[in-house]
Amino acid sequence: MKHKRQDWPCRHYLVLFCILLAACSFNYDTVTQDDNESSLIMENTEYTRMVKGNPEIQIRAEEVRRYETKHSMELDNFSFEQYNAAPERQETIPDINARGSAAQARIETDTNNLFIAGGVNIEVISENITIETEELSWQDGDRILRAPGMVNITRTDGTTLKGTGFTAEARTRSWEFESSVEGLVVEEDK
């Protein structure tokens, strides 16, 4: 007796598919992300934040890792440029107010606090000042900049200061060193 092959009608495939689908279950509640596992990795990244059609800040990084569970982002070999605020869209890019670079940075995305390390170099053009150190932190809520180690500050007028334990308060526009301060302060004749 020969058996003749018969093609299954479409409804048989549909019934088989429904049986298999009913046998499968997906439980997304049991999927957890490790705190040390990044949820997003970007390489050779350039990010520009725009306000009123003008760039406010531009950040470039060799690698960016975002950690959703820790509310943070880590950047490797990064640089930034912060632009002067412009009231409305301009045809030209606004002037640069500050620029800087470092080997690593960590940004807390929920507080906007920033931690920078590794050859930190920041130039604030509007203040004619450059800050060099190995580690720097910014507390956004308090508007305080801190560097626990040795800090070199230079101004375009020839002022140079070196000290340990630098703190600057943006609200009061004041700054201080904790210890080991030395340098040269140039004052203009009026």
PDB file of C-alpha atoms in Angstrom, residues 51-52 54 85-90:
ATOM      1  CA  VAL A  51      17.924  75.852  23.762  1.00  0.00           C
ATOM      2  CA  LYS A  52      15.774  78.224  21.707  1.00  0.00           C
ATOM      3  CA  ASN A  54      20.930  77.529  19.674  1.00  0.00           C
ATOM      4  CA  ALA A  85      23.243  81.931  25.984  1.00  0.00           C
ATOM      5  CA  ALA A  86      21.523  83.451  22.981  1.00  0.00           C
ATOM      6  CA  PRO A  87      18.008  84.953  23.230  1.00  0.00           C
ATOM      7  CA  GLU A  88      16.776  83.467  19.948  1.00  0.00           C
ATOM      8  CA  ARG A  89      17.949  81.385  17.034  1.00  0.00           C
ATOM      9  CA  GLN A  90      21.034  82.793  15.349  1.00  0.00           C
TER      10      GLN A  90
END
